[in-house]
Coordinates of C-alpha atoms in Angstrom, one line a residue:
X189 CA 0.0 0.0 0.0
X190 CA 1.3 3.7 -0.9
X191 CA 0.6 4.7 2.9
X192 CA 2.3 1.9 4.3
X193 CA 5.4 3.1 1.9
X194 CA 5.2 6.5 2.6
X195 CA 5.1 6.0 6.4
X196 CA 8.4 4.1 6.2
X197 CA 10.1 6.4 4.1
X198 CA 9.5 9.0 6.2
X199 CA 10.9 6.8 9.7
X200 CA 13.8 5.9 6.8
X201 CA 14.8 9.0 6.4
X202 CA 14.6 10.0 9.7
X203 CA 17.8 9.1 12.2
X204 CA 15.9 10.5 15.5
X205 CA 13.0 8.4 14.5
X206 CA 9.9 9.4 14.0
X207 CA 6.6 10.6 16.6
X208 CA 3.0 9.4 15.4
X209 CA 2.5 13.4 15.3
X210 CA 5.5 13.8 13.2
X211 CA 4.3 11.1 10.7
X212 CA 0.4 12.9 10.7
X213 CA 2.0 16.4 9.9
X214 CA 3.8 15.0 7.5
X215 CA 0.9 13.0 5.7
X216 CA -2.3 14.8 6.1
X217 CA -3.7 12.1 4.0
X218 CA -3.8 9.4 6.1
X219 CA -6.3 9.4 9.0
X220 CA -5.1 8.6 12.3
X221 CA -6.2 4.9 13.0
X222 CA -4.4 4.3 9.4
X223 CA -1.5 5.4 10.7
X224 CA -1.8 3.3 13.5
X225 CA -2.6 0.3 12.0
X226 CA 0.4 0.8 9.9
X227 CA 2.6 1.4 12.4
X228 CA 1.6 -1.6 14.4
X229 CA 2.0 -4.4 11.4
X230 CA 5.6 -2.5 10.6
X231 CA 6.4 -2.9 14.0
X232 CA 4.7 -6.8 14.1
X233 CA 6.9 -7.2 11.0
X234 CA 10.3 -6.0 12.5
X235 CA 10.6 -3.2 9.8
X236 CA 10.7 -0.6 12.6
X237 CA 10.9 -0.2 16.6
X238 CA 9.2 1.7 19.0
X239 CA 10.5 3.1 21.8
X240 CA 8.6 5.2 24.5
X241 CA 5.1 5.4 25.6
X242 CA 1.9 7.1 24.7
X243 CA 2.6 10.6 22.9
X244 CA 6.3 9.9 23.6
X245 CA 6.4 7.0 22.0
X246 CA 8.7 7.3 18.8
X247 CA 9.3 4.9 16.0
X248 CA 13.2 3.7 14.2
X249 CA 13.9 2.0 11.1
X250 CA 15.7 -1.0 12.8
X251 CA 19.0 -0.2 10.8
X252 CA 19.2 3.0 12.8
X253 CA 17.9 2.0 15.6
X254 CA 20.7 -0.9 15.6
X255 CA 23.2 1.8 15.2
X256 CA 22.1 3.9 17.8
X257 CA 19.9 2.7 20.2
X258 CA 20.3 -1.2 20.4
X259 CA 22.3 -2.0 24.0
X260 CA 24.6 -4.8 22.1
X261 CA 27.6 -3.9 24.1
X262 CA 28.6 -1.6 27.2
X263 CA 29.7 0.5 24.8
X264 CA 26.7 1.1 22.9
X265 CA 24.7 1.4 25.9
X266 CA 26.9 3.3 28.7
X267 CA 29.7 5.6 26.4
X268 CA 32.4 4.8 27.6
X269 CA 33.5 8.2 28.3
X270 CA 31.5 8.0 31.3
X271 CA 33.7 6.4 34.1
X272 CA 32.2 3.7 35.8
X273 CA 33.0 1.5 38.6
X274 CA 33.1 -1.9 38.5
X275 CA 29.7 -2.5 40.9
X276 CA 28.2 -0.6 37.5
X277 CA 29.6 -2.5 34.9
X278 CA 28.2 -5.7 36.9
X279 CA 24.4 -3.9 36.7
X280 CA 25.3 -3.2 33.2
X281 CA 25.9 -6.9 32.4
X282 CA 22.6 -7.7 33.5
X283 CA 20.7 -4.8 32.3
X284 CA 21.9 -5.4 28.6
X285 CA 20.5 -8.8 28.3
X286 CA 16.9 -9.0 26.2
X287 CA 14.0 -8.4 28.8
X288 CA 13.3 -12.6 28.3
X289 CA 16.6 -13.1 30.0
X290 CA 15.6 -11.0 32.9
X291 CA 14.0 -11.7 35.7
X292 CA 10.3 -10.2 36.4
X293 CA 10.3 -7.9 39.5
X294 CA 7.9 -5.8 41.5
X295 CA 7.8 -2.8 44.0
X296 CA 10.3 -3.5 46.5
X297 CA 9.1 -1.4 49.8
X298 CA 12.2 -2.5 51.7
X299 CA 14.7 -0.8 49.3
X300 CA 12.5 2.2 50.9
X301 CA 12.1 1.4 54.5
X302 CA 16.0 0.0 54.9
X303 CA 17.1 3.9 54.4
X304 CA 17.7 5.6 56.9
X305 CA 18.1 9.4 56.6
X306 CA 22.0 10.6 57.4
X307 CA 23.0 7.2 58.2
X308 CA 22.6 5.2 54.8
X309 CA 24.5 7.3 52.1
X310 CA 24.2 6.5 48.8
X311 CA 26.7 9.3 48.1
X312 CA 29.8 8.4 50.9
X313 CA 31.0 11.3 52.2
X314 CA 34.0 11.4 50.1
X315 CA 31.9 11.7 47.3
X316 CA 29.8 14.1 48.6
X317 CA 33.1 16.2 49.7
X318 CA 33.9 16.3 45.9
X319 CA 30.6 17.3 44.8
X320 CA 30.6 20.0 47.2
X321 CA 33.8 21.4 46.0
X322 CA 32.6 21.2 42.3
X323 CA 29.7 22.9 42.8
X324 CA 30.3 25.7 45.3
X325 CA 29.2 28.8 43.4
X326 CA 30.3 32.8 45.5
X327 CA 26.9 32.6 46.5
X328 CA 27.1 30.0 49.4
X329 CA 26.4 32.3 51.7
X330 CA 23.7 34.0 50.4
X331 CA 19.9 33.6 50.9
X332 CA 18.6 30.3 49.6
X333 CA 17.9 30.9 46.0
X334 CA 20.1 33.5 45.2
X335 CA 22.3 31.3 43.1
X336 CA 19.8 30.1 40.6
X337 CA 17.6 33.4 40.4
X338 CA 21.1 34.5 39.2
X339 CA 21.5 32.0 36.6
X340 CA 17.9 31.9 35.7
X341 CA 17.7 32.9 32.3
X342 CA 20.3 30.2 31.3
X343 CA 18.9 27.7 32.9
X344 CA 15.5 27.6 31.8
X345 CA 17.1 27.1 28.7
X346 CA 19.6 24.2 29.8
X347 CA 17.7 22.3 32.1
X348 CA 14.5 22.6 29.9
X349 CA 16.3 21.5 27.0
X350 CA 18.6 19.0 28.1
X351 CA 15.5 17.2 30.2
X352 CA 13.4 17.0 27.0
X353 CA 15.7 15.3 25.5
X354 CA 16.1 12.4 27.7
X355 CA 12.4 12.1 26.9
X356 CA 12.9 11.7 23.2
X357 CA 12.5 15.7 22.6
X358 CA 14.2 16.7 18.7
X359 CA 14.2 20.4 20.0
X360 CA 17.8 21.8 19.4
X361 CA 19.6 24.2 22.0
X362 CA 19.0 27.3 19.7
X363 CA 15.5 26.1 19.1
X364 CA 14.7 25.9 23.0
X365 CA 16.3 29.3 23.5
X366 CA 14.3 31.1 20.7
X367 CA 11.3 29.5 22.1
X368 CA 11.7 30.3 25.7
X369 CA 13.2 33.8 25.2
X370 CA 11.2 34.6 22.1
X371 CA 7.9 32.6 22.2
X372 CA 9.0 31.2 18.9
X373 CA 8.3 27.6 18.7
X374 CA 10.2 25.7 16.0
X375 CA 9.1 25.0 12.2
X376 CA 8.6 21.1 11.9
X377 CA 8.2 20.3 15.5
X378 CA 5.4 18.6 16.8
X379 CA 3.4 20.5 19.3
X380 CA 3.9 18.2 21.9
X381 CA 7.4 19.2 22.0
X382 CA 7.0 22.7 22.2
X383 CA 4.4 22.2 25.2
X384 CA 7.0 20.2 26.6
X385 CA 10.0 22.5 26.7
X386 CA 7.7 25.3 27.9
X387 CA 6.2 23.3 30.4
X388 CA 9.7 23.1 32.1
X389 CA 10.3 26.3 31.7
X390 CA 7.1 27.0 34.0
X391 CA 8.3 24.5 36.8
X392 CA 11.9 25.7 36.9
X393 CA 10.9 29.0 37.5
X394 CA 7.9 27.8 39.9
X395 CA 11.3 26.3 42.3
X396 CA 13.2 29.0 41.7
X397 CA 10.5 31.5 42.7
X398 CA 9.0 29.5 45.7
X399 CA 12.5 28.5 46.9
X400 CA 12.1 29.7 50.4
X401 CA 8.8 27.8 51.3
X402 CA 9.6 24.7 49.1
X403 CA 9.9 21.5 50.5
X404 CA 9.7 17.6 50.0
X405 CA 6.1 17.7 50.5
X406 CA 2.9 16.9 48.4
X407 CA 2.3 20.0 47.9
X408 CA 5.8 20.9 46.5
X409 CA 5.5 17.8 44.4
X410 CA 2.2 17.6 42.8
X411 CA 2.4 21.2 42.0
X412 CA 5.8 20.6 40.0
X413 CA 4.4 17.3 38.8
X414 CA 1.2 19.3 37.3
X415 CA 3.7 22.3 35.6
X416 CA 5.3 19.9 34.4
X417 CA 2.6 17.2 32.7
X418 CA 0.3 20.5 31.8
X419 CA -1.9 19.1 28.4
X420 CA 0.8 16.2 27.5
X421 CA -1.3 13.5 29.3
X422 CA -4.3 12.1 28.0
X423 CA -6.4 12.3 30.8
X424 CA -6.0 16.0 32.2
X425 CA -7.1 14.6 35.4
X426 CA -3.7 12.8 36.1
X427 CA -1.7 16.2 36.4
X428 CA -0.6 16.8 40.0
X429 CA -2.8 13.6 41.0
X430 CA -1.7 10.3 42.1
X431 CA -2.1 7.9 39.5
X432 CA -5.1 4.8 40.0
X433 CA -4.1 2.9 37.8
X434 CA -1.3 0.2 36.6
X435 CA 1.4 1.3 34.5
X436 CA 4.1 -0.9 32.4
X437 CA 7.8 0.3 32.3
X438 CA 8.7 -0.1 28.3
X439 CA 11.6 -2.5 27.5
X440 CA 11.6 -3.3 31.5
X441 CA 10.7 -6.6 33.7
X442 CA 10.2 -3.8 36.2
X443 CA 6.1 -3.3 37.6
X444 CA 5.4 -0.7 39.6
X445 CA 3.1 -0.3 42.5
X446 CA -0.7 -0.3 41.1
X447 CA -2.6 -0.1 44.4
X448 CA -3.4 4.0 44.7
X449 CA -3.3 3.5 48.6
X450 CA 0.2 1.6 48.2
X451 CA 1.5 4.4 46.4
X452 CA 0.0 6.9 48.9
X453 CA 1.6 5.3 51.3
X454 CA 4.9 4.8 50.2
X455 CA 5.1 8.7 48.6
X456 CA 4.7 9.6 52.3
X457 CA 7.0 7.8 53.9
X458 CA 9.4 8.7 50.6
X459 CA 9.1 12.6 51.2
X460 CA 9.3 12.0 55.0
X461 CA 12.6 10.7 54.7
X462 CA 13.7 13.3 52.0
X463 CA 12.7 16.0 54.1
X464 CA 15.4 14.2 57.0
X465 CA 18.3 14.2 54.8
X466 CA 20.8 17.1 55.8
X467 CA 23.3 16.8 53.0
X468 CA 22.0 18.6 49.4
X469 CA 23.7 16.2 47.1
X470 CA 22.3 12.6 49.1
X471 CA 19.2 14.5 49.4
X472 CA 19.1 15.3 45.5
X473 CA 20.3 11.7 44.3
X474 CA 17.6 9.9 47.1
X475 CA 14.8 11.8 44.5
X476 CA 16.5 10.6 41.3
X477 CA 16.5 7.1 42.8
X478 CA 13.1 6.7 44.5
X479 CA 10.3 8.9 42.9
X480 CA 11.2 6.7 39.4
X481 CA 11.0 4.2 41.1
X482 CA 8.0 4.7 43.1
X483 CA 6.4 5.9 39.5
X484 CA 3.9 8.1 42.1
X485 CA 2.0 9.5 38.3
X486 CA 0.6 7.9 35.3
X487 CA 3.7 9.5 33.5
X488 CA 6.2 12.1 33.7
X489 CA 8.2 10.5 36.7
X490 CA 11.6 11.0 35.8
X491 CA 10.8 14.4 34.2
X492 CA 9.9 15.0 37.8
X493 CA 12.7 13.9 40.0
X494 CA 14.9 15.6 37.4
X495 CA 13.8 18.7 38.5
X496 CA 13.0 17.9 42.5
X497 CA 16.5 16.3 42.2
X498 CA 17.8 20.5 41.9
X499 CA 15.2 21.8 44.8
X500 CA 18.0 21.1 47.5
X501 CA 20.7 22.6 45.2
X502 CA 19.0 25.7 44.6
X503 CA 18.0 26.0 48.1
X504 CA 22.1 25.6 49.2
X505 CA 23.4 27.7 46.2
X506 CA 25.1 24.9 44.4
X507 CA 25.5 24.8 40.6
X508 CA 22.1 22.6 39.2
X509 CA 22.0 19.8 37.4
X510 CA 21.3 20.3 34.6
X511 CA 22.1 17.4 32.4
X512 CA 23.7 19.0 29.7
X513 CA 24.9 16.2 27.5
X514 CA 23.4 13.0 29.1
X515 CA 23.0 10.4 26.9
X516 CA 19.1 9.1 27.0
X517 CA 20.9 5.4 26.6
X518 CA 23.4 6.3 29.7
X519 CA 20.7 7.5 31.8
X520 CA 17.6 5.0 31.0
X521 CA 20.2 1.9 31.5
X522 CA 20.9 3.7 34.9
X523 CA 17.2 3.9 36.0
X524 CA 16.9 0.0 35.2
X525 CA 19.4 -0.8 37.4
X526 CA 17.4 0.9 39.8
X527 CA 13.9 -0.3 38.9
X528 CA 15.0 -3.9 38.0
X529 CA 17.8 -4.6 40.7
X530 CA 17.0 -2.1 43.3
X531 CA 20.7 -1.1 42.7
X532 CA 21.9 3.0 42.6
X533 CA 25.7 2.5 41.5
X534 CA 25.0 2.4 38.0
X535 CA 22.8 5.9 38.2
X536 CA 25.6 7.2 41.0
X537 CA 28.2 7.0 38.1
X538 CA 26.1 9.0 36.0
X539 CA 24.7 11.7 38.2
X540 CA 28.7 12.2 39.5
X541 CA 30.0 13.0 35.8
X542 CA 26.9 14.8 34.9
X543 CA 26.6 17.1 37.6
X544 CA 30.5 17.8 37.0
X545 CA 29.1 18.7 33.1
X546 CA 27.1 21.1 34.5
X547 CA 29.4 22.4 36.7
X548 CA 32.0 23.2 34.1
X549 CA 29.6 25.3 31.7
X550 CA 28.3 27.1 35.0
X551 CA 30.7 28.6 36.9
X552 CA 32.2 29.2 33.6
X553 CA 29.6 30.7 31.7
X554 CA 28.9 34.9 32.5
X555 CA 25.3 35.8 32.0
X556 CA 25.5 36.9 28.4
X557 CA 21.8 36.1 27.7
X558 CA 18.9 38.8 26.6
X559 CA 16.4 39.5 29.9
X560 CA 13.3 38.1 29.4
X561 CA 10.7 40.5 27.9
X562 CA 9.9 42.7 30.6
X563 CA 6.3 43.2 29.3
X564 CA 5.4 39.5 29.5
X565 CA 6.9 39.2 33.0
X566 CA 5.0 41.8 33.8
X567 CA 1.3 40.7 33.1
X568 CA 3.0 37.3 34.5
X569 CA 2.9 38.3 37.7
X570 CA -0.3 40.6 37.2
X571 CA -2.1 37.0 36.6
X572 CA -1.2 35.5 39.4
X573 CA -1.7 38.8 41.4
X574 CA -5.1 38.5 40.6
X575 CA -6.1 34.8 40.7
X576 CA -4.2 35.4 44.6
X577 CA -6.7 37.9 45.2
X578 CA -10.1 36.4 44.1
X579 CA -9.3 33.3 45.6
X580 CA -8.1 35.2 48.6
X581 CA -11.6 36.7 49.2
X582 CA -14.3 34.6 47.9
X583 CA -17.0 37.6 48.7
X584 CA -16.3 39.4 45.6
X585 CA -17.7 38.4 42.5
X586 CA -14.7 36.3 40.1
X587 CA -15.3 38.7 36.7
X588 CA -15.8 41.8 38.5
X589 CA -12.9 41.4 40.1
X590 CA -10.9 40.5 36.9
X591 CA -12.3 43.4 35.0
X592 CA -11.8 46.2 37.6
X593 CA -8.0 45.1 38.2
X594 CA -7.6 44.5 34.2
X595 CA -9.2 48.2 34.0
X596 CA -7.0 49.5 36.0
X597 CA -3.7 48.2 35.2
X598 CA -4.0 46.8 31.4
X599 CA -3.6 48.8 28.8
X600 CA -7.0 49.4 26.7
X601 CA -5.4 47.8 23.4
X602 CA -4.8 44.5 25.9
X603 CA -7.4 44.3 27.8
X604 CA -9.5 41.4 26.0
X605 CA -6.1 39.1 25.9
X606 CA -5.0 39.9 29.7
X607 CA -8.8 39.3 31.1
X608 CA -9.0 35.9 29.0
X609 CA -6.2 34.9 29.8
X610 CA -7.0 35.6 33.6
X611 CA -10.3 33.5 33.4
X612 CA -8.9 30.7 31.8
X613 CA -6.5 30.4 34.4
X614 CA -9.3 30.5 37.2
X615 CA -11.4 27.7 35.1
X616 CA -8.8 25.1 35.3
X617 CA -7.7 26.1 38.8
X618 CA -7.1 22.8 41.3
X619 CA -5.0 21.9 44.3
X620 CA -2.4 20.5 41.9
X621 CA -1.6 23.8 40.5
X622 CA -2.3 26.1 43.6
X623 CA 1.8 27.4 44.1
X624 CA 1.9 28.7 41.0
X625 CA -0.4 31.3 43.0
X626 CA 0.7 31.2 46.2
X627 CA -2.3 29.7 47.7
X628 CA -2.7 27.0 49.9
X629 CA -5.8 24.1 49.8
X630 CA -7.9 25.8 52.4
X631 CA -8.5 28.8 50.7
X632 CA -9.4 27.0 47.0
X633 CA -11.8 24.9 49.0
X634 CA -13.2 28.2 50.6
X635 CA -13.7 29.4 47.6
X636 CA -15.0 26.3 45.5
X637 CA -18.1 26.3 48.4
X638 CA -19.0 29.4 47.5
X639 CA -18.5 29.5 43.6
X640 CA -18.8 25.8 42.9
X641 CA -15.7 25.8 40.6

């Protein structure tokens, strides 16, 4: 069939592969459950691979993919520019045999309980010694924060980018810059990946403004968790919500937790300890290790710890991990050592040399970037200004409130945009999203009982 053709010429000619999204754009023609179908008997017939899940999912012709992707060797799979120790290498050896070959696991709640906050350390304190010295910035002494409000502009570009690519994301570094400075989202891109890159943008900054009240809480959590998955999942529902239902790891023996009061329970006792751990760096690596693990949402996990993994080193002044030039191969084999064998050298390795990446371009770099427009900040914080204050006093009426503060401070010729903008924010208000605004639970349910949101 001529569909069938095109599809694979275009995941041919393609060496980043190929999202379902990509393949529509690129063939209006062919309706969606075509593409589907097509996709599925190429993949039945071994013509191409998937890799990924749901709107991440991407598909390989299998000559690239066995060039790129395919774990055949240690090489292939952990560079070997990457140092690792020989407690790694023995994870490695099992993590690059076929899933068949490996043994089917589940949650293990005991690699959770047996921790015990500033006595096990994943990171010894040699390690952590070394770290610190890496990533002292002039700011050490400074209020919490300082550090990375200072850095800010570059990092939203960094972090943003270099996590989206670990998820499959074909943004380049210029594109994410032109689209977080600029608003300009890149020709060819699918949406999805624009969403994506912005939505990090919006939970870097929401740790980096809230810096001084965060903490390894729920709140902290779910609110970074909903920035974060904000209209990439398919049920809306799921952002900054615990998942209720089962998940499957791709290309992993691994099954997470599928109980909802399991994973309640184990979240709890996982930020508890968090919140115990007194060294930034064992306190950043426990999140890259556990909330994966835990999978605590029906997607966006390790997007998540990526980012809670930087809360302590904001809050101590410390260069932040950024992740600039992590392999995806590198640092998905590193997570299966975790999920599979419940074992953190493997990922250790990888977080040392990475943060030490990110090191080098920080306290290297001087802050040679444009400001931010001034204008957008500015009705930025106007927004949330006003959501704070009709949710802050439920006696007044939502749109008169909204129109007499838009009156007053928006420009005539902006008006209509600022005010819609304002009541679209206040329709899909919910407790996952609630620090964005500075508000805390009791107040949105004050105000739901009187307005019925």
């Amino acid at each position: 069939m001529p569909s069938t053709t095109d599809i694979l010429n275009s995941i041919l000619a393609s060496r980043s592969g190929a999202s379902l999204s990509e393949l529509l754009t690129k063939h209006p023609e062919i309706a969606r459950r075509t593409a589907q179908r097509i996709l599925a008997n190429l993949v039945e017939s071994s013509q191409i691979t998937a890799q990924g899940e749901g709107r991440a999912r991407r598909y390989f012709a299998i000559e690239h993919q066995a060039e790129t992707h395919a774990p055949n060797t240690d090489t292939d799979a952990f560079p070997a520019f990457i140092p690792l120790s020989a407690d790694s290498r023995d994870i490695l050896a099992y993590i690059n045999q076929p899933t068949e070959a490996r043994k089917p696991v589940g949650y293990q709640r005991d690699f959770l309980d047996a921790y015990r906050p500033n006595e096990t350390g994943y990171l010894p304190e040699s390690l952590r010694r070394q770290l610190h010295r890496m990533g002292k910035t002039a700011d050490a002494t400074e209020p919490a924060g300082t550090y990375s409000r200072a850095v800010l502009n570059r990092l939203l570009i960094d972090l943003s980018w270099a996590s989206s690519h670990l998820e499959g994301n074909t943004y380049s570094r210029l594109d994410t810059r032109q689209l977080i400075e600029q608003g300009k989202a890149a020709q060819g891109k699918a949406a999805l990946e624009t969403q994506m890159i912005l939505n990090h943008k919006t939970a870097i900054e929401l740790l980096v403004e809230n810096i001084e009240s965060a903490e390894f809480n729920r709140y902290t959590l779910m609110n970074l968790h909903s920035a974060l998955a904000e209209n990439l999942l398919p049920n809306p529902a799921d952002e900054g919500r615990i998942r209720q239902h089962a998940v499957d790891i791709g290309k992993s023996t691994y099954r997470p937790l599928s109980t909802p009061q399991q994973i309640e329970d184990a979240l709890d006792v996982l930020l508890g300890k968090a919140n115990q751990i007194a060294d930034p760096f064992e306190q950043s690596f426990f999140m890259m290790v556990h909330l994966p693990y835990l999978q605590p949402f029906a997607d966006i996990n390790k997007r998540t710890s990526r980012l809670a993994a930087n809360l302590p080193l904001f809050r101590a002044n410390l260069c932040p991990l950024t992740f600039l030039d992590v392999p995806e191969q590198a640092y998905s084999r590193a997570t299966l050592g975790v999920y599979e064998m419940t074992r953190v050298e493997l990922l250790r390795d990888l977080y040392i040399w990475a943060y030490e990446r990110s090191t080098q371009e920080y306290l290297a770099i001087k802050q040679d970037l444009a400001e931010p427009d001034p204008l957008r900040l500015a009705w930025r914080d106007f927004i949330k200004k006003t959501i704070r204050e009709i949710i802050s006093h439920p006696e007044l009426d939502p749109l008169s409130c909204i129109q007499r503060s838009v009156a007053e401070y928006v420009s005539e010729r902006e008006q209509p945009q600022v005010q819609a903008l304002i009541i679209e924010e206040l329709r899909r208000l919910h407790d996952g999203v609630l620090a964005r605004y500075g508000l805390r639970p009791s107040e949105f349910k004050s105000w739901k009982s009187l307005h019925g949101h």
